[in-house]
Amino acid sequence: MSIANQKGRSLSSRPSRIVSVAEWATLLGNAMITLETLLTILPPDLGVNLNVAYPNRAIRDSYSLGHWLDLNSYVESILMVIYQAASTQSRRKLCFLSFSPSVCTALNWKQPNYPVFFASHCGLPEEERAKWRPPRPEPETDRRCSSVEAGVEFARTNNLLGVFLNARLLTKVPALIQGSKDSNLLLGAFGDTDDVAVLQSIPGPPVGRPDATWSRGVVRFVDNTNLAAE
């Protein structure tokens, strides 16, 4: 954690002044800490939506990543930390989210206790996707990541709890909301605050709106459960 100390982004104890979910999301978004530290300092009444990233081969080659854990070891190390924390702390609400289909599959089959969501920028042009993650060195070839239909089908057939799609896409094609729900999946929306607000204000019964929104580091479900996302 020397890099975190050098950059002034370390965090080792619970700040007494933080009182709201939004404040925690801002603090954690600027911090460089281990998962173990996160689960120790975060109040147990705050849930965690853990966004698990894993580089595919194209990303590794493009950014010259010479060392990485294999996928199984990576996922198992995350689960080990979570279960160790659960054995000594009050049970907190936690769910997993990943833009990697392989990560979602591994997380869902290696543990039975925490729900898994597949997140995707599918349906958006590359210039829009680049606002949320580093530009890809080559076009996306995995249809699960480039097609809404394929992404939803992947989540359904792998028994994931749901999918998160970009809010801008859902505002342009509202029919995708019901289409995803018809696959017996929860639907979450992430993106710019204005786009999320549009989706939250769709008139009519809740079935016509996303089941969850992710904006400014906080995931909110329709039952008003808040999960602070790192």
PDB file of C-alpha atoms in Angstrom:
ATOM      1  CA  MET A   1       0.000   0.000   0.000  1.00  0.00           C
ATOM      2  CA  SER A   2       3.025   2.304  -0.366  1.00  0.00           C
ATOM      3  CA  ILE A   3       1.545   3.799  -3.544  1.00  0.00           C
ATOM      4  CA  ALA A   4      -1.627   4.706  -1.637  1.00  0.00           C
ATOM      5  CA  ASN A   5       0.445   6.391   1.072  1.00  0.00           C
ATOM      6  CA  GLN A   6       2.525   8.286  -1.471  1.00  0.00           C
ATOM      7  CA  LYS A   7      -0.579   9.592  -3.191  1.00  0.00           C
ATOM      8  CA  GLY A   8      -2.372  10.381   0.054  1.00  0.00           C
ATOM      9  CA  ARG A   9      -5.165   7.913  -0.732  1.00  0.00           C
ATOM     10  CA  SER A  10      -4.751   5.439   2.122  1.00  0.00           C
ATOM     11  CA  LEU A  11      -7.553   4.753   4.586  1.00  0.00           C
ATOM     12  CA  SER A  12      -7.029   2.550   7.618  1.00  0.00           C
ATOM     13  CA  SER A  13      -9.767   3.500  10.077  1.00  0.00           C
ATOM     14  CA  ARG A  14     -13.391   4.543  10.097  1.00  0.00           C
ATOM     15  CA  PRO A  15     -13.765   8.351   9.850  1.00  0.00           C
ATOM     16  CA  SER A  16     -16.102   9.639  12.540  1.00  0.00           C
ATOM     17  CA  ARG A  17     -17.458  12.449  10.369  1.00  0.00           C
ATOM     18  CA  ILE A  18     -18.896  10.211   7.614  1.00  0.00           C
ATOM     19  CA  VAL A  19     -22.633   9.804   8.168  1.00  0.00           C
ATOM     20  CA  SER A  20     -24.317   9.175   4.806  1.00  0.00           C
ATOM     21  CA  VAL A  21     -24.099   6.534   2.091  1.00  0.00           C
ATOM     22  CA  ALA A  22     -23.185   9.203  -0.468  1.00  0.00           C
ATOM     23  CA  GLU A  23     -20.297  10.411   1.697  1.00  0.00           C
ATOM     24  CA  TRP A  24     -19.000   6.863   2.044  1.00  0.00           C
ATOM     25  CA  ALA A  25     -19.214   6.353  -1.708  1.00  0.00           C
ATOM     26  CA  THR A  26     -17.184   9.522  -2.335  1.00  0.00           C
ATOM     27  CA  LEU A  27     -14.579   8.601   0.272  1.00  0.00           C
ATOM     28  CA  LEU A  28     -14.126   5.048  -1.003  1.00  0.00           C
ATOM     29  CA  GLY A  29     -14.062   6.203  -4.605  1.00  0.00           C
ATOM     30  CA  ASN A  30     -10.949   8.255  -3.841  1.00  0.00           C
ATOM     31  CA  ALA A  31      -9.226   5.672  -1.630  1.00  0.00           C
ATOM     32  CA  MET A  32      -6.792   2.866  -2.436  1.00  0.00           C
ATOM     33  CA  ILE A  33      -7.440   0.148   0.145  1.00  0.00           C
ATOM     34  CA  THR A  34      -7.621  -3.620   0.352  1.00  0.00           C
ATOM     35  CA  LEU A  35     -10.924  -5.467   0.362  1.00  0.00           C
ATOM     36  CA  GLU A  36     -10.158  -6.639   3.895  1.00  0.00           C
ATOM     37  CA  THR A  37      -9.755  -3.034   5.064  1.00  0.00           C
ATOM     38  CA  LEU A  38     -12.940  -1.992   3.294  1.00  0.00           C
ATOM     39  CA  LEU A  39     -14.998  -4.655   5.060  1.00  0.00           C
ATOM     40  CA  THR A  40     -13.422  -3.724   8.389  1.00  0.00           C
ATOM     41  CA  ILE A  41     -13.988   0.026   8.347  1.00  0.00           C
ATOM     42  CA  LEU A  42     -17.358   0.144   6.563  1.00  0.00           C
ATOM     43  CA  PRO A  43     -20.290   0.073   9.036  1.00  0.00           C
ATOM     44  CA  PRO A  44     -22.014  -3.330   8.887  1.00  0.00           C
ATOM     45  CA  ASP A  45     -25.403  -1.754   8.214  1.00  0.00           C
ATOM     46  CA  LEU A  46     -24.098  -0.536   4.831  1.00  0.00           C
ATOM     47  CA  GLY A  47     -24.165  -3.110   2.067  1.00  0.00           C
ATOM     48  CA  VAL A  48     -21.530  -3.526  -0.606  1.00  0.00           C
ATOM     49  CA  ASN A  49     -21.963  -3.855  -4.346  1.00  0.00           C
ATOM     50  CA  LEU A  50     -18.555  -5.247  -5.305  1.00  0.00           C
ATOM     51  CA  ASN A  51     -17.600  -4.483  -8.903  1.00  0.00           C
ATOM     52  CA  VAL A  52     -15.087  -7.201  -9.788  1.00  0.00           C
ATOM     53  CA  ALA A  53     -12.859  -6.291 -12.740  1.00  0.00           C
ATOM     54  CA  TYR A  54     -10.632  -8.717 -14.615  1.00  0.00           C
ATOM     55  CA  PRO A  55      -8.646  -7.932 -17.789  1.00  0.00           C
ATOM     56  CA  ASN A  56      -9.102 -10.128 -20.826  1.00  0.00           C
ATOM     57  CA  ARG A  57      -6.172 -11.007 -23.053  1.00  0.00           C
ATOM     58  CA  ALA A  58      -6.608  -8.002 -25.365  1.00  0.00           C
ATOM     59  CA  ILE A  59      -6.512  -5.592 -22.419  1.00  0.00           C
ATOM     60  CA  ARG A  60      -3.513  -7.350 -20.867  1.00  0.00           C
ATOM     61  CA  ASP A  61      -1.563  -7.144 -24.113  1.00  0.00           C
ATOM     62  CA  SER A  62      -2.557  -3.541 -24.794  1.00  0.00           C
ATOM     63  CA  TYR A  63      -1.525  -2.293 -21.348  1.00  0.00           C
ATOM     64  CA  SER A  64       1.498  -4.611 -21.029  1.00  0.00           C
ATOM     65  CA  LEU A  65       0.208  -6.354 -17.917  1.00  0.00           C
ATOM     66  CA  GLY A  66       2.954  -8.862 -17.351  1.00  0.00           C
ATOM     67  CA  HIS A  67       1.599 -10.493 -14.196  1.00  0.00           C
ATOM     68  CA  TRP A  68      -1.899 -11.413 -13.130  1.00  0.00           C
ATOM     69  CA  LEU A  69      -3.686 -14.116 -11.175  1.00  0.00           C
ATOM     70  CA  ASP A  70      -5.546 -16.724 -13.161  1.00  0.00           C
ATOM     71  CA  LEU A  71      -9.298 -16.228 -12.992  1.00  0.00           C
ATOM     72  CA  ASN A  72     -10.057 -19.043 -10.549  1.00  0.00           C
ATOM     73  CA  SER A  73      -7.342 -17.985  -8.079  1.00  0.00           C
ATOM     74  CA  TYR A  74      -8.450 -14.359  -8.368  1.00  0.00           C
ATOM     75  CA  VAL A  75     -12.112 -15.102  -7.615  1.00  0.00           C
ATOM     76  CA  GLU A  76     -11.268 -17.537  -4.829  1.00  0.00           C
ATOM     77  CA  SER A  77      -9.015 -14.990  -3.121  1.00  0.00           C
ATOM     78  CA  ILE A  78     -11.863 -12.461  -3.118  1.00  0.00           C
ATOM     79  CA  LEU A  79     -14.313 -14.989  -1.700  1.00  0.00           C
ATOM     80  CA  MET A  80     -11.853 -16.019   1.001  1.00  0.00           C
ATOM     81  CA  VAL A  81     -11.585 -12.432   2.265  1.00  0.00           C
ATOM     82  CA  ILE A  82     -15.364 -12.003   2.229  1.00  0.00           C
ATOM     83  CA  TYR A  83     -16.073 -15.218   4.116  1.00  0.00           C
ATOM     84  CA  GLN A  84     -13.342 -14.493   6.652  1.00  0.00           C
ATOM     85  CA  ALA A  85     -14.914 -11.091   7.308  1.00  0.00           C
ATOM     86  CA  ALA A  86     -18.384 -12.641   7.571  1.00  0.00           C
ATOM     87  CA  SER A  87     -17.143 -15.057  10.240  1.00  0.00           C
ATOM     88  CA  THR A  88     -16.073 -12.242  12.576  1.00  0.00           C
ATOM     89  CA  GLN A  89     -18.494  -9.423  11.731  1.00  0.00           C
ATOM     90  CA  SER A  90     -22.221  -8.868  11.599  1.00  0.00           C
ATOM     91  CA  ARG A  91     -23.688 -10.164   8.352  1.00  0.00           C
ATOM     92  CA  ARG A  92     -23.892  -7.368   5.808  1.00  0.00           C
ATOM     93  CA  LYS A  93     -25.765  -7.224   2.523  1.00  0.00           C
ATOM     94  CA  LEU A  94     -23.389  -7.857  -0.362  1.00  0.00           C
ATOM     95  CA  CYS A  95     -23.722  -8.538  -4.051  1.00  0.00           C
ATOM     96  CA  PHE A  96     -21.276  -8.975  -6.904  1.00  0.00           C
ATOM     97  CA  LEU A  97     -21.231  -7.184 -10.230  1.00  0.00           C
ATOM     98  CA  SER A  98     -18.856  -7.571 -13.143  1.00  0.00           C
ATOM     99  CA  PHE A  99     -18.513  -6.481 -16.753  1.00  0.00           C
ATOM    100  CA  SER A 100     -16.694  -9.774 -17.400  1.00  0.00           C
ATOM    101  CA  PRO A 101     -18.917 -12.769 -18.236  1.00  0.00           C
ATOM    102  CA  SER A 102     -16.162 -15.129 -17.078  1.00  0.00           C
ATOM    103  CA  VAL A 103     -15.969 -13.446 -13.680  1.00  0.00           C
ATOM    104  CA  CYS A 104     -19.759 -13.596 -13.288  1.00  0.00           C
ATOM    105  CA  THR A 105     -19.796 -17.311 -14.086  1.00  0.00           C
ATOM    106  CA  ALA A 106     -16.983 -18.070 -11.643  1.00  0.00           C
ATOM    107  CA  LEU A 107     -18.518 -16.004  -8.836  1.00  0.00           C
ATOM    108  CA  ASN A 108     -21.936 -17.566  -9.257  1.00  0.00           C
ATOM    109  CA  TRP A 109     -20.728 -21.167  -9.277  1.00  0.00           C
ATOM    110  CA  LYS A 110     -18.097 -20.866  -6.539  1.00  0.00           C
ATOM    111  CA  GLN A 111     -20.469 -19.603  -3.834  1.00  0.00           C
ATOM    112  CA  PRO A 112     -24.216 -19.829  -3.085  1.00  0.00           C
ATOM    113  CA  ASN A 113     -24.724 -16.931  -0.677  1.00  0.00           C
ATOM    114  CA  TYR A 114     -24.330 -13.685  -2.602  1.00  0.00           C
ATOM    115  CA  PRO A 115     -26.189 -12.635  -5.773  1.00  0.00           C
ATOM    116  CA  VAL A 116     -24.293 -11.866  -8.971  1.00  0.00           C
ATOM    117  CA  PHE A 117     -25.166  -9.284 -11.636  1.00  0.00           C
ATOM    118  CA  PHE A 118     -23.743  -9.037 -15.137  1.00  0.00           C
ATOM    119  CA  ALA A 119     -23.084  -5.437 -16.165  1.00  0.00           C
ATOM    120  CA  SER A 120     -22.711  -4.433 -19.785  1.00  0.00           C
ATOM    121  CA  HIS A 121     -22.289  -1.443 -22.067  1.00  0.00           C
ATOM    122  CA  CYS A 122     -23.877  -3.452 -24.869  1.00  0.00           C
ATOM    123  CA  GLY A 123     -25.797  -1.365 -27.341  1.00  0.00           C
ATOM    124  CA  LEU A 124     -23.623   1.718 -26.894  1.00  0.00           C
ATOM    125  CA  PRO A 125     -21.031   2.974 -29.392  1.00  0.00           C
ATOM    126  CA  GLU A 126     -17.377   2.796 -28.372  1.00  0.00           C
ATOM    127  CA  GLU A 127     -17.116   6.540 -27.702  1.00  0.00           C
ATOM    128  CA  GLU A 128     -19.856   6.223 -25.088  1.00  0.00           C
ATOM    129  CA  ARG A 129     -18.328   3.127 -23.523  1.00  0.00           C
ATOM    130  CA  ALA A 130     -14.957   4.848 -23.211  1.00  0.00           C
ATOM    131  CA  LYS A 131     -16.464   7.219 -20.649  1.00  0.00           C
ATOM    132  CA  TRP A 132     -16.741   4.299 -18.213  1.00  0.00           C
ATOM    133  CA  ARG A 133     -13.625   2.248 -18.815  1.00  0.00           C
ATOM    134  CA  PRO A 134     -10.320   2.441 -20.750  1.00  0.00           C
ATOM    135  CA  PRO A 135     -10.770   2.325 -24.540  1.00  0.00           C
ATOM    136  CA  ARG A 136     -10.515  -1.175 -25.952  1.00  0.00           C
ATOM    137  CA  PRO A 137      -7.517  -1.813 -28.223  1.00  0.00           C
ATOM    138  CA  GLU A 138      -9.807  -3.667 -30.641  1.00  0.00           C
ATOM    139  CA  PRO A 139     -13.547  -4.031 -31.295  1.00  0.00           C
ATOM    140  CA  GLU A 140     -15.546  -6.135 -28.838  1.00  0.00           C
ATOM    141  CA  THR A 141     -15.969  -9.658 -30.205  1.00  0.00           C
ATOM    142  CA  ASP A 142     -17.831 -11.282 -27.293  1.00  0.00           C
ATOM    143  CA  ARG A 143     -21.538 -10.997 -28.129  1.00  0.00           C
ATOM    144  CA  ARG A 144     -22.417 -11.220 -24.436  1.00  0.00           C
ATOM    145  CA  CYS A 145     -20.722  -7.829 -24.076  1.00  0.00           C
ATOM    146  CA  SER A 146     -21.882  -6.264 -27.328  1.00  0.00           C
ATOM    147  CA  SER A 147     -25.493  -7.451 -27.582  1.00  0.00           C
ATOM    148  CA  VAL A 148     -28.272  -6.780 -25.080  1.00  0.00           C
ATOM    149  CA  GLU A 149     -30.085  -9.941 -26.151  1.00  0.00           C
ATOM    150  CA  ALA A 150     -26.961 -12.089 -25.722  1.00  0.00           C
ATOM    151  CA  GLY A 151     -26.106 -10.446 -22.405  1.00  0.00           C
ATOM    152  CA  VAL A 152     -29.563 -11.051 -20.980  1.00  0.00           C
ATOM    153  CA  GLU A 153     -29.571 -14.638 -22.234  1.00  0.00           C
ATOM    154  CA  PHE A 154     -26.153 -15.224 -20.667  1.00  0.00           C
ATOM    155  CA  ALA A 155     -27.395 -13.959 -17.297  1.00  0.00           C
ATOM    156  CA  ARG A 156     -30.553 -16.063 -17.500  1.00  0.00           C
ATOM    157  CA  THR A 157     -28.902 -19.339 -18.478  1.00  0.00           C
ATOM    158  CA  ASN A 158     -26.215 -18.944 -15.793  1.00  0.00           C
ATOM    159  CA  ASN A 159     -28.766 -18.266 -13.042  1.00  0.00           C
ATOM    160  CA  LEU A 160     -27.516 -14.760 -12.289  1.00  0.00           C
ATOM    161  CA  LEU A 161     -29.850 -12.515 -10.336  1.00  0.00           C
ATOM    162  CA  GLY A 162     -29.919  -9.822 -12.978  1.00  0.00           C
ATOM    163  CA  VAL A 163     -28.206  -7.434 -15.352  1.00  0.00           C
ATOM    164  CA  PHE A 164     -27.090  -3.812 -15.200  1.00  0.00           C
ATOM    165  CA  LEU A 165     -27.384  -1.861 -18.446  1.00  0.00           C
ATOM    166  CA  ASN A 166     -26.389   1.685 -19.279  1.00  0.00           C
ATOM    167  CA  ALA A 167     -29.098   4.187 -18.398  1.00  0.00           C
ATOM    168  CA  ARG A 168     -28.638   6.164 -21.617  1.00  0.00           C
ATOM    169  CA  LEU A 169     -29.449   3.095 -23.694  1.00  0.00           C
ATOM    170  CA  LEU A 170     -32.548   2.376 -21.596  1.00  0.00           C
ATOM    171  CA  THR A 171     -33.817   5.955 -21.997  1.00  0.00           C
ATOM    172  CA  LYS A 172     -33.490   5.588 -25.765  1.00  0.00           C
ATOM    173  CA  VAL A 173     -35.078   2.123 -25.904  1.00  0.00           C
ATOM    174  CA  PRO A 174     -37.440   1.793 -22.887  1.00  0.00           C
ATOM    175  CA  ALA A 175     -38.773  -1.518 -24.222  1.00  0.00           C
ATOM    176  CA  LEU A 176     -35.511  -3.112 -23.074  1.00  0.00           C
ATOM    177  CA  ILE A 177     -36.646  -2.691 -19.463  1.00  0.00           C
ATOM    178  CA  GLN A 178     -39.630  -4.980 -19.805  1.00  0.00           C
ATOM    179  CA  GLY A 179     -37.759  -7.263 -22.160  1.00  0.00           C
ATOM    180  CA  SER A 180     -35.080  -7.924 -19.543  1.00  0.00           C
ATOM    181  CA  LYS A 181     -37.641  -8.455 -16.798  1.00  0.00           C
ATOM    182  CA  ASP A 182     -39.529 -10.920 -18.972  1.00  0.00           C
ATOM    183  CA  SER A 183     -36.438 -13.135 -18.692  1.00  0.00           C
ATOM    184  CA  ASN A 184     -37.040 -13.308 -14.913  1.00  0.00           C
ATOM    185  CA  LEU A 185     -34.039 -11.090 -14.190  1.00  0.00           C
ATOM    186  CA  LEU A 186     -33.705  -8.005 -12.042  1.00  0.00           C
ATOM    187  CA  LEU A 187     -32.708  -5.009 -14.136  1.00  0.00           C
ATOM    188  CA  GLY A 188     -30.363  -2.312 -12.922  1.00  0.00           C
ATOM    189  CA  ALA A 189     -29.393   0.905 -14.689  1.00  0.00           C
ATOM    190  CA  PHE A 190     -26.088   2.733 -14.337  1.00  0.00           C
ATOM    191  CA  GLY A 191     -24.738   5.891 -15.899  1.00  0.00           C
ATOM    192  CA  ASP A 192     -25.019   9.661 -15.807  1.00  0.00           C
ATOM    193  CA  THR A 193     -27.165  11.077 -13.034  1.00  0.00           C
ATOM    194  CA  ASP A 194     -29.543  12.793 -15.485  1.00  0.00           C
ATOM    195  CA  ASP A 195     -30.198   9.562 -17.405  1.00  0.00           C
ATOM    196  CA  VAL A 196     -30.789   7.635 -14.177  1.00  0.00           C
ATOM    197  CA  ALA A 197     -33.220  10.329 -13.002  1.00  0.00           C
ATOM    198  CA  VAL A 198     -35.219   9.988 -16.234  1.00  0.00           C
ATOM    199  CA  LEU A 199     -35.616   6.261 -15.661  1.00  0.00           C
ATOM    200  CA  GLN A 200     -36.628   6.732 -12.040  1.00  0.00           C
ATOM    201  CA  SER A 201     -39.369   9.148 -13.084  1.00  0.00           C
ATOM    202  CA  ILE A 202     -41.021   6.916 -15.709  1.00  0.00           C
ATOM    203  CA  PRO A 203     -44.758   7.082 -14.967  1.00  0.00           C
ATOM    204  CA  GLY A 204     -46.811   4.030 -14.175  1.00  0.00           C
ATOM    205  CA  PRO A 205     -46.231   0.935 -12.014  1.00  0.00           C
ATOM    206  CA  PRO A 206     -42.702  -0.058 -10.906  1.00  0.00           C
ATOM    207  CA  VAL A 207     -42.645  -2.904 -13.441  1.00  0.00           C
ATOM    208  CA  GLY A 208     -41.922  -0.294 -16.115  1.00  0.00           C
ATOM    209  CA  ARG A 209     -38.869   1.048 -14.296  1.00  0.00           C
ATOM    210  CA  PRO A 210     -35.499  -0.506 -13.426  1.00  0.00           C
ATOM    211  CA  ASP A 211     -35.320  -2.530 -10.213  1.00  0.00           C
ATOM    212  CA  ALA A 212     -32.112  -0.753  -9.213  1.00  0.00           C
ATOM    213  CA  THR A 213     -30.015   2.249 -10.181  1.00  0.00           C
ATOM    214  CA  TRP A 214     -26.279   2.859  -9.845  1.00  0.00           C
ATOM    215  CA  SER A 215     -25.185   6.467  -9.837  1.00  0.00           C
ATOM    216  CA  ARG A 216     -22.409   8.395  -8.082  1.00  0.00           C
ATOM    217  CA  GLY A 217     -21.100   5.243  -6.462  1.00  0.00           C
ATOM    218  CA  VAL A 218     -24.371   4.165  -4.836  1.00  0.00           C
ATOM    219  CA  VAL A 219     -26.708   1.357  -5.867  1.00  0.00           C
ATOM    220  CA  ARG A 220     -30.338   1.835  -4.855  1.00  0.00           C
ATOM    221  CA  PHE A 221     -32.926  -0.907  -5.167  1.00  0.00           C
ATOM    222  CA  VAL A 222     -36.631  -0.191  -5.455  1.00  0.00           C
ATOM    223  CA  ASP A 223     -37.161  -1.347  -1.865  1.00  0.00           C
ATOM    224  CA  ASN A 224     -34.909   1.576  -0.855  1.00  0.00           C
ATOM    225  CA  THR A 225     -32.069  -0.731   0.170  1.00  0.00           C
ATOM    226  CA  ASN A 226     -28.771   1.133  -0.332  1.00  0.00           C
ATOM    227  CA  LEU A 227     -25.573  -0.639  -1.294  1.00  0.00           C
ATOM    228  CA  ALA A 228     -22.467   1.533  -1.303  1.00  0.00           C
ATOM    229  CA  ALA A 229     -20.381   0.573  -4.313  1.00  0.00           C
ATOM    230  CA  GLU A 230     -16.661   0.812  -4.230  1.00  0.00           C
TER     231      GLU A 230
END
